[in-house]
Amino acid sequence: MNKHASDPANRPDAPPVRRPSCRISRLAWRLYEELLQPSRLDDYRRLLQNALDAGYEVIDNEQWLHRLRAGQIGPQQKVLVMRHDIDTDPRLSLDWHRIESELGCRASYYFRQSTRDAEVMHILAKAGVHVSYHFEELAEYAKQNRLRSPAAVQEAMPEIQAQFVENLHELRREFGLPMNVVCSHGDWMNRYLKMPNRVLTHDDGLRARAGIISETYDDEVMMPFAAYVSDDDPPTYWARGNPFELIQQGTSPLGILTHPKLWRSHWSSNARELTVRIREALQFKFGKGWK
Ligand SMILES: [Zn+2]
């Protein structure tokens, strides 16, 4: 029994002040999240501390892959695999990393082209953190070339893959990191096409050419999880399960995905994101030449 879970005031899955959530509209929660939500980094520290107190080892996606392949994940072990998708606000990564290094925990940080912050990535890389590529070439190519049918995207796959390999090599050159365990980002275009970005890595030839040994959604690394949860908007804060409860129950192996931007009010970065999204939506609706 950990020392925090029984105290409702310490529960991170509730807002700081309990409100009759049934009466609060989605919009009100959204405004709370965008404008008022204080940083929940203390909750993250508490999550890691709970895991350590319960006997978990907190590892990154690269370690997870290697231990699985080496048959080193036994039923008696408690393992938590921590992944951070840096979709916006790359500088937040440093605060998260500070907590992890203080507690002796590891995590994977996945950066997009739009969040590649050389200073942040160099700091993390020098500290030995697992830093890799959050790729989205399939969605990007579809938007740039106005492809709105899965068949057209499939036809363009060699070009999409070539772009991915080029971008990946360029990142590897700049940061001197292997970046061979990569992670697919999800975009509105992927949802429209019903084609995730990771489809481009479903190709052994591409993997060999690009030097990719794993993608974070591969069955090999996803199926062994007893539970895989991700952070979400308030008021629930978590999707597919509450990690505090799962840790208390001793669920292992446990996978956790977080997006650091969700852990504090983020109107400024969302305003930028929204501007891009509106521009893309207008191009999609009114632009000519989509096929
Ligand atoms: Zn993402």
CSV table of C-alpha atoms and ligand atoms in Angstrom, one decimal:
chain,number,residue,atom,x,y,z
A,1,MET,CA,0.0,0.0,0.0
A,2,ASN,CA,1.6,3.2,-1.0
A,3,LYS,CA,1.4,6.2,1.3
A,4,HIS,CA,-0.4,8.5,-1.1
A,5,ALA,CA,-3.2,6.5,-2.8
A,6,SER,CA,-5.5,6.4,0.2
A,7,ASP,CA,-5.5,10.1,0.7
A,8,PRO,CA,-8.1,11.7,-1.7
A,9,ALA,CA,-6.2,15.0,-1.5
A,10,ASN,CA,-3.2,13.3,-3.1
A,11,ARG,CA,-5.1,11.8,-6.0
A,12,PRO,CA,-3.8,13.3,-9.2
A,13,ASP,CA,-6.7,12.0,-11.2
A,14,ALA,CA,-8.9,14.6,-9.5
A,15,PRO,CA,-8.8,18.4,-10.0
A,16,PRO,CA,-7.4,20.4,-7.1
A,17,VAL,CA,-10.8,21.3,-5.8
A,18,ARG,CA,-13.6,18.7,-6.1
A,19,ARG,CA,-16.5,20.0,-8.2
A,20,PRO,CA,-19.7,18.4,-9.3
A,21,SER,CA,-18.2,17.4,-12.6
A,22,CYS,CA,-21.5,16.2,-14.0
A,23,ARG,CA,-22.6,19.9,-14.1
A,24,ILE,CA,-19.4,21.2,-15.6
A,25,SER,CA,-19.5,21.2,-19.4
A,26,ARG,CA,-16.7,19.9,-21.6
A,27,LEU,CA,-16.1,23.5,-22.6
A,28,ALA,CA,-15.6,24.6,-19.0
A,29,TRP,CA,-13.1,21.8,-18.5
A,30,ARG,CA,-11.4,22.8,-21.7
A,31,LEU,CA,-11.0,26.3,-20.5
A,32,TYR,CA,-9.7,25.2,-17.2
A,33,GLU,CA,-7.2,23.0,-18.9
A,34,GLU,CA,-6.1,25.8,-21.4
A,35,LEU,CA,-6.0,28.7,-19.0
A,36,LEU,CA,-6.0,27.8,-15.4
A,37,GLN,CA,-4.6,24.4,-14.8
A,38,PRO,CA,-1.5,24.7,-12.6
A,39,SER,CA,1.5,22.6,-13.5
A,40,ARG,CA,0.9,19.0,-12.5
A,41,LEU,CA,4.6,18.1,-12.4
A,42,ASP,CA,4.3,17.2,-8.7
A,43,ASP,CA,1.8,14.6,-9.8
A,44,TYR,CA,4.4,13.2,-12.2
A,45,ARG,CA,7.0,13.1,-9.4
A,46,ARG,CA,4.4,11.3,-7.2
A,47,LEU,CA,3.7,8.8,-9.9
A,48,LEU,CA,7.3,7.9,-10.2
A,49,GLN,CA,7.8,7.8,-6.5
A,50,ASN,CA,4.8,5.6,-6.1
A,51,ALA,CA,6.2,3.2,-8.7
A,52,LEU,CA,9.6,3.1,-7.0
A,53,ASP,CA,8.0,2.6,-3.5
A,54,ALA,CA,6.1,-0.3,-5.0
A,55,GLY,CA,9.2,-1.9,-6.3
A,56,TYR,CA,9.0,-0.9,-10.0
A,57,GLU,CA,11.9,-0.2,-12.2
A,58,VAL,CA,11.1,2.7,-14.6
A,59,ILE,CA,12.8,2.1,-18.0
A,60,ASP,CA,12.7,3.6,-21.5
A,61,ASN,CA,11.4,2.1,-24.7
A,62,GLU,CA,14.8,1.1,-26.0
A,63,GLN,CA,15.6,-0.8,-22.7
A,64,TRP,CA,12.1,-2.4,-22.9
A,65,LEU,CA,12.9,-3.7,-26.4
A,66,HIS,CA,16.3,-5.1,-25.6
A,67,ARG,CA,15.1,-6.8,-22.4
A,68,LEU,CA,12.1,-8.4,-24.2
A,69,ARG,CA,14.4,-9.7,-26.9
A,70,ALA,CA,16.9,-11.0,-24.3
A,71,GLY,CA,14.0,-12.7,-22.4
A,72,GLN,CA,14.8,-10.7,-19.3
A,73,ILE,CA,11.3,-9.7,-18.4
A,74,GLY,CA,10.2,-12.2,-15.7
A,75,PRO,CA,6.9,-12.6,-14.0
A,76,GLN,CA,8.4,-11.5,-10.6
A,77,GLN,CA,9.7,-8.2,-12.0
A,78,LYS,CA,7.8,-5.0,-11.8
A,79,VAL,CA,8.5,-2.9,-14.9
A,80,LEU,CA,7.2,0.5,-15.9
A,81,VAL,CA,8.0,1.7,-19.4
A,82,MET,CA,7.8,5.5,-19.7
A,83,ARG,CA,7.4,7.3,-23.0
A,84,HIS,CA,7.0,11.0,-23.6
A,85,ASP,CA,5.7,12.3,-27.0
A,86,ILE,CA,6.9,15.9,-27.4
A,87,ASP,CA,4.1,17.1,-29.7
A,88,THR,CA,4.6,20.8,-28.7
A,89,ASP,CA,6.7,22.7,-26.1
A,90,PRO,CA,10.1,20.9,-26.3
A,91,ARG,CA,11.6,22.9,-23.5
A,92,LEU,CA,9.2,21.2,-21.0
A,93,SER,CA,11.2,18.1,-21.5
A,94,LEU,CA,14.0,19.4,-19.3
A,95,ASP,CA,11.7,19.8,-16.2
A,96,TRP,CA,10.5,16.2,-16.7
A,97,HIS,CA,14.0,14.9,-17.2
A,98,ARG,CA,15.1,16.7,-14.0
A,99,ILE,CA,12.6,14.8,-11.9
A,100,GLU,CA,13.5,11.5,-13.6
A,101,SER,CA,17.2,11.9,-13.0
A,102,GLU,CA,16.6,12.9,-9.3
A,103,LEU,CA,14.7,9.7,-8.8
A,104,GLY,CA,16.8,7.4,-10.9
A,105,CYS,CA,14.1,6.7,-13.5
A,106,ARG,CA,14.4,6.6,-17.3
A,107,ALA,CA,12.1,7.6,-20.1
A,108,SER,CA,12.0,7.9,-23.9
A,109,TYR,CA,11.6,11.4,-25.4
A,110,TYR,CA,10.2,11.5,-29.0
A,111,PHE,CA,10.6,14.7,-30.9
A,112,ARG,CA,8.8,15.8,-34.1
A,113,GLN,CA,10.3,17.9,-36.8
A,114,SER,CA,8.2,20.7,-35.4
A,115,THR,CA,9.6,20.2,-31.9
A,116,ARG,CA,13.2,19.5,-32.7
A,117,ASP,CA,14.9,21.9,-30.3
A,118,ALA,CA,18.6,21.4,-30.8
A,119,GLU,CA,19.6,22.7,-27.4
A,120,VAL,CA,17.1,20.6,-25.5
A,121,MET,CA,17.9,17.5,-27.5
A,122,HIS,CA,21.6,17.9,-27.0
A,123,ILE,CA,21.2,18.3,-23.3
A,124,LEU,CA,19.1,15.2,-23.1
A,125,ALA,CA,21.4,13.3,-25.4
A,126,LYS,CA,24.5,14.2,-23.4
A,127,ALA,CA,22.7,13.0,-20.2
A,128,GLY,CA,22.3,9.6,-21.9
A,129,VAL,CA,18.5,9.9,-22.2
A,130,HIS,CA,16.8,7.9,-24.9
A,131,VAL,CA,15.9,10.5,-27.5
A,132,SER,CA,14.4,9.6,-30.8
A,133,TYR,CA,12.2,10.5,-33.7
A,134,HIS,CA,8.4,11.0,-33.5
A,135,PHE,CA,7.7,10.7,-37.3
A,136,GLU,CA,4.8,11.8,-39.4
A,137,GLU,CA,6.0,11.8,-43.0
A,138,LEU,CA,2.9,9.9,-44.2
A,139,ALA,CA,0.5,12.6,-43.0
A,140,GLU,CA,2.8,15.4,-44.1
A,141,TYR,CA,3.3,14.0,-47.6
A,142,ALA,CA,-0.5,13.6,-48.0
A,143,LYS,CA,-1.1,17.2,-46.9
A,144,GLN,CA,1.7,18.7,-49.1
A,145,ASN,CA,0.7,16.7,-52.1
A,146,ARG,CA,-3.1,16.9,-51.6
A,147,LEU,CA,-3.7,13.2,-51.3
A,148,ARG,CA,-6.9,12.3,-49.6
A,149,SER,CA,-7.4,8.7,-50.6
A,150,PRO,CA,-5.5,5.8,-48.9
A,151,ALA,CA,-4.9,4.3,-52.4
A,152,ALA,CA,-3.1,7.5,-53.5
A,153,VAL,CA,-1.0,7.5,-50.3
A,154,GLN,CA,-0.1,3.8,-50.8
A,155,GLU,CA,1.0,4.6,-54.3
A,156,ALA,CA,3.3,7.3,-53.1
A,157,MET,CA,4.8,5.1,-50.4
A,158,PRO,CA,8.3,4.8,-51.9
A,159,GLU,CA,8.5,8.6,-51.9
A,160,ILE,CA,7.1,8.9,-48.4
A,161,GLN,CA,9.6,6.3,-47.1
A,162,ALA,CA,12.5,8.1,-48.9
A,163,GLN,CA,11.5,11.3,-47.1
A,164,PHE,CA,11.4,9.5,-43.8
A,165,VAL,CA,14.8,7.9,-44.3
A,166,GLU,CA,16.3,11.3,-45.3
A,167,ASN,CA,14.8,13.1,-42.3
A,168,LEU,CA,15.9,10.3,-39.9
A,169,HIS,CA,19.5,10.3,-41.3
A,170,GLU,CA,19.7,14.0,-40.9
A,171,LEU,CA,18.6,13.9,-37.3
A,172,ARG,CA,21.1,11.1,-36.6
A,173,ARG,CA,23.9,13.2,-38.1
A,174,GLU,CA,23.0,16.3,-36.1
A,175,PHE,CA,22.5,14.5,-32.7
A,176,GLY,CA,24.9,11.6,-33.1
A,177,LEU,CA,22.2,9.2,-31.7
A,178,PRO,CA,21.1,5.8,-33.1
A,179,MET,CA,17.4,6.7,-33.2
A,180,ASN,CA,16.7,3.2,-34.3
A,181,VAL,CA,13.6,2.8,-32.0
A,182,VAL,CA,11.2,5.3,-33.5
A,183,CYS,CA,7.6,6.3,-32.7
A,184,SER,CA,4.7,7.3,-34.9
A,185,HIS,CA,2.8,10.6,-34.3
A,186,GLY,CA,-0.9,10.8,-34.9
A,187,ASP,CA,-2.4,13.7,-36.9
A,188,TRP,CA,-5.9,14.7,-38.1
A,189,MET,CA,-4.9,13.5,-41.6
A,190,ASN,CA,-4.1,10.0,-40.3
A,191,ARG,CA,-7.5,9.9,-38.8
A,192,TYR,CA,-9.1,11.1,-42.0
A,193,LEU,CA,-7.2,8.5,-44.1
A,194,LYS,CA,-7.6,5.8,-41.4
A,195,MET,CA,-3.9,5.2,-42.0
A,196,PRO,CA,-1.5,5.8,-39.1
A,197,ASN,CA,2.0,7.2,-39.9
A,198,ARG,CA,3.5,3.9,-38.7
A,199,VAL,CA,2.1,2.2,-41.8
A,200,LEU,CA,5.3,3.5,-43.6
A,201,THR,CA,7.4,1.3,-41.3
A,202,HIS,CA,5.5,-1.8,-42.0
A,203,ASP,CA,8.1,-2.9,-44.5
A,204,ASP,CA,11.2,-5.0,-43.6
A,205,GLY,CA,13.1,-3.6,-46.6
A,206,LEU,CA,12.6,0.0,-45.3
A,207,ARG,CA,13.6,-1.0,-41.8
A,208,ALA,CA,16.8,-2.6,-43.1
A,209,ARG,CA,17.6,0.5,-45.2
A,210,ALA,CA,16.8,3.0,-42.5
A,211,GLY,CA,18.4,1.0,-39.6
A,212,ILE,CA,15.1,0.8,-37.7
A,213,ILE,CA,14.9,-2.0,-35.1
A,214,SER,CA,11.5,-1.2,-33.6
A,215,GLU,CA,8.5,1.1,-33.8
A,216,THR,CA,6.8,1.7,-30.5
A,217,TYR,CA,3.4,0.3,-31.7
A,218,ASP,CA,4.9,-2.9,-33.0
A,219,ASP,CA,3.1,-6.0,-31.6
A,220,GLU,CA,6.4,-7.3,-30.4
A,221,VAL,CA,6.6,-4.4,-27.9
A,222,MET,CA,2.9,-3.6,-27.3
A,223,MET,CA,1.5,-7.1,-26.8
A,224,PRO,CA,3.5,-8.0,-23.7
A,225,PHE,CA,2.1,-5.1,-21.7
A,226,ALA,CA,-0.4,-6.0,-19.0
A,227,ALA,CA,-1.7,-2.5,-19.3
A,228,TYR,CA,-0.9,0.5,-21.4
A,229,VAL,CA,-2.3,3.9,-20.4
A,230,SER,CA,-1.9,7.4,-21.7
A,231,ASP,CA,-2.6,10.8,-20.2
A,232,ASP,CA,-5.7,12.7,-21.2
A,233,ASP,CA,-7.6,15.9,-20.7
A,234,PRO,CA,-9.3,16.7,-17.4
A,235,PRO,CA,-11.4,15.8,-15.6
A,236,THR,CA,-10.2,12.2,-16.0
A,237,TYR,CA,-6.6,12.9,-16.8
A,238,TRP,CA,-6.0,9.3,-17.9
A,239,ALA,CA,-7.2,7.0,-20.7
A,240,ARG,CA,-7.4,3.2,-20.5
A,241,GLY,CA,-6.8,3.1,-16.8
A,242,ASN,CA,-5.3,5.0,-13.9
A,243,PRO,CA,-1.6,4.3,-13.4
A,244,PHE,CA,-1.7,5.1,-9.7
A,245,GLU,CA,-4.3,2.3,-9.2
A,246,LEU,CA,-2.4,0.0,-11.6
A,247,ILE,CA,0.8,0.6,-9.6
A,248,GLN,CA,-1.0,-0.1,-6.4
A,249,GLN,CA,-2.3,-3.3,-7.8
A,250,GLY,CA,1.2,-4.3,-8.9
A,251,THR,CA,0.2,-4.5,-12.6
A,252,SER,CA,3.3,-5.3,-14.7
A,253,PRO,CA,4.6,-4.8,-17.3
A,254,LEU,CA,3.0,-1.4,-17.3
A,255,GLY,CA,3.4,1.1,-20.2
A,256,ILE,CA,2.7,4.8,-19.8
A,257,LEU,CA,2.5,7.4,-22.5
A,258,THR,CA,2.5,11.1,-21.6
A,259,HIS,CA,2.4,14.4,-23.5
A,260,PRO,CA,4.1,16.9,-21.2
A,261,LYS,CA,2.1,19.8,-22.7
A,262,LEU,CA,-1.1,18.4,-21.2
A,263,TRP,CA,0.3,18.7,-17.7
A,264,ARG,CA,-0.1,22.5,-17.4
A,265,SER,CA,-2.2,25.2,-18.9
A,266,HIS,CA,-1.2,25.5,-22.6
A,267,TRP,CA,-3.3,28.1,-24.3
A,268,SER,CA,-0.2,29.7,-26.1
A,269,SER,CA,1.0,26.5,-27.7
A,270,ASN,CA,-2.5,25.4,-28.5
A,271,ALA,CA,-3.3,28.7,-30.1
A,272,ARG,CA,-0.3,28.1,-32.5
A,273,GLU,CA,-1.5,24.6,-33.1
A,274,LEU,CA,-5.0,25.7,-33.8
A,275,THR,CA,-3.8,28.3,-36.3
A,276,VAL,CA,-2.0,25.6,-38.3
A,277,ARG,CA,-5.0,23.3,-38.0
A,278,ILE,CA,-7.4,25.9,-39.3
A,279,ARG,CA,-5.1,26.7,-42.2
A,280,GLU,CA,-4.9,23.0,-43.1
A,281,ALA,CA,-8.6,22.5,-42.7
A,282,LEU,CA,-9.3,25.5,-45.1
A,283,GLN,CA,-6.9,24.1,-47.6
A,284,PHE,CA,-8.5,20.7,-47.3
A,285,LYS,CA,-12.0,22.0,-47.7
A,286,PHE,CA,-11.5,24.7,-50.4
A,287,GLY,CA,-8.1,23.9,-51.9
A,288,LYS,CA,-8.0,22.6,-55.4
A,289,GLY,CA,-6.2,19.5,-56.8
A,290,TRP,CA,-6.9,17.0,-54.0
A,291,LYS,CA,-6.8,13.4,-55.2
B,1,ZN,ZN,2.5,12.8,-31.1
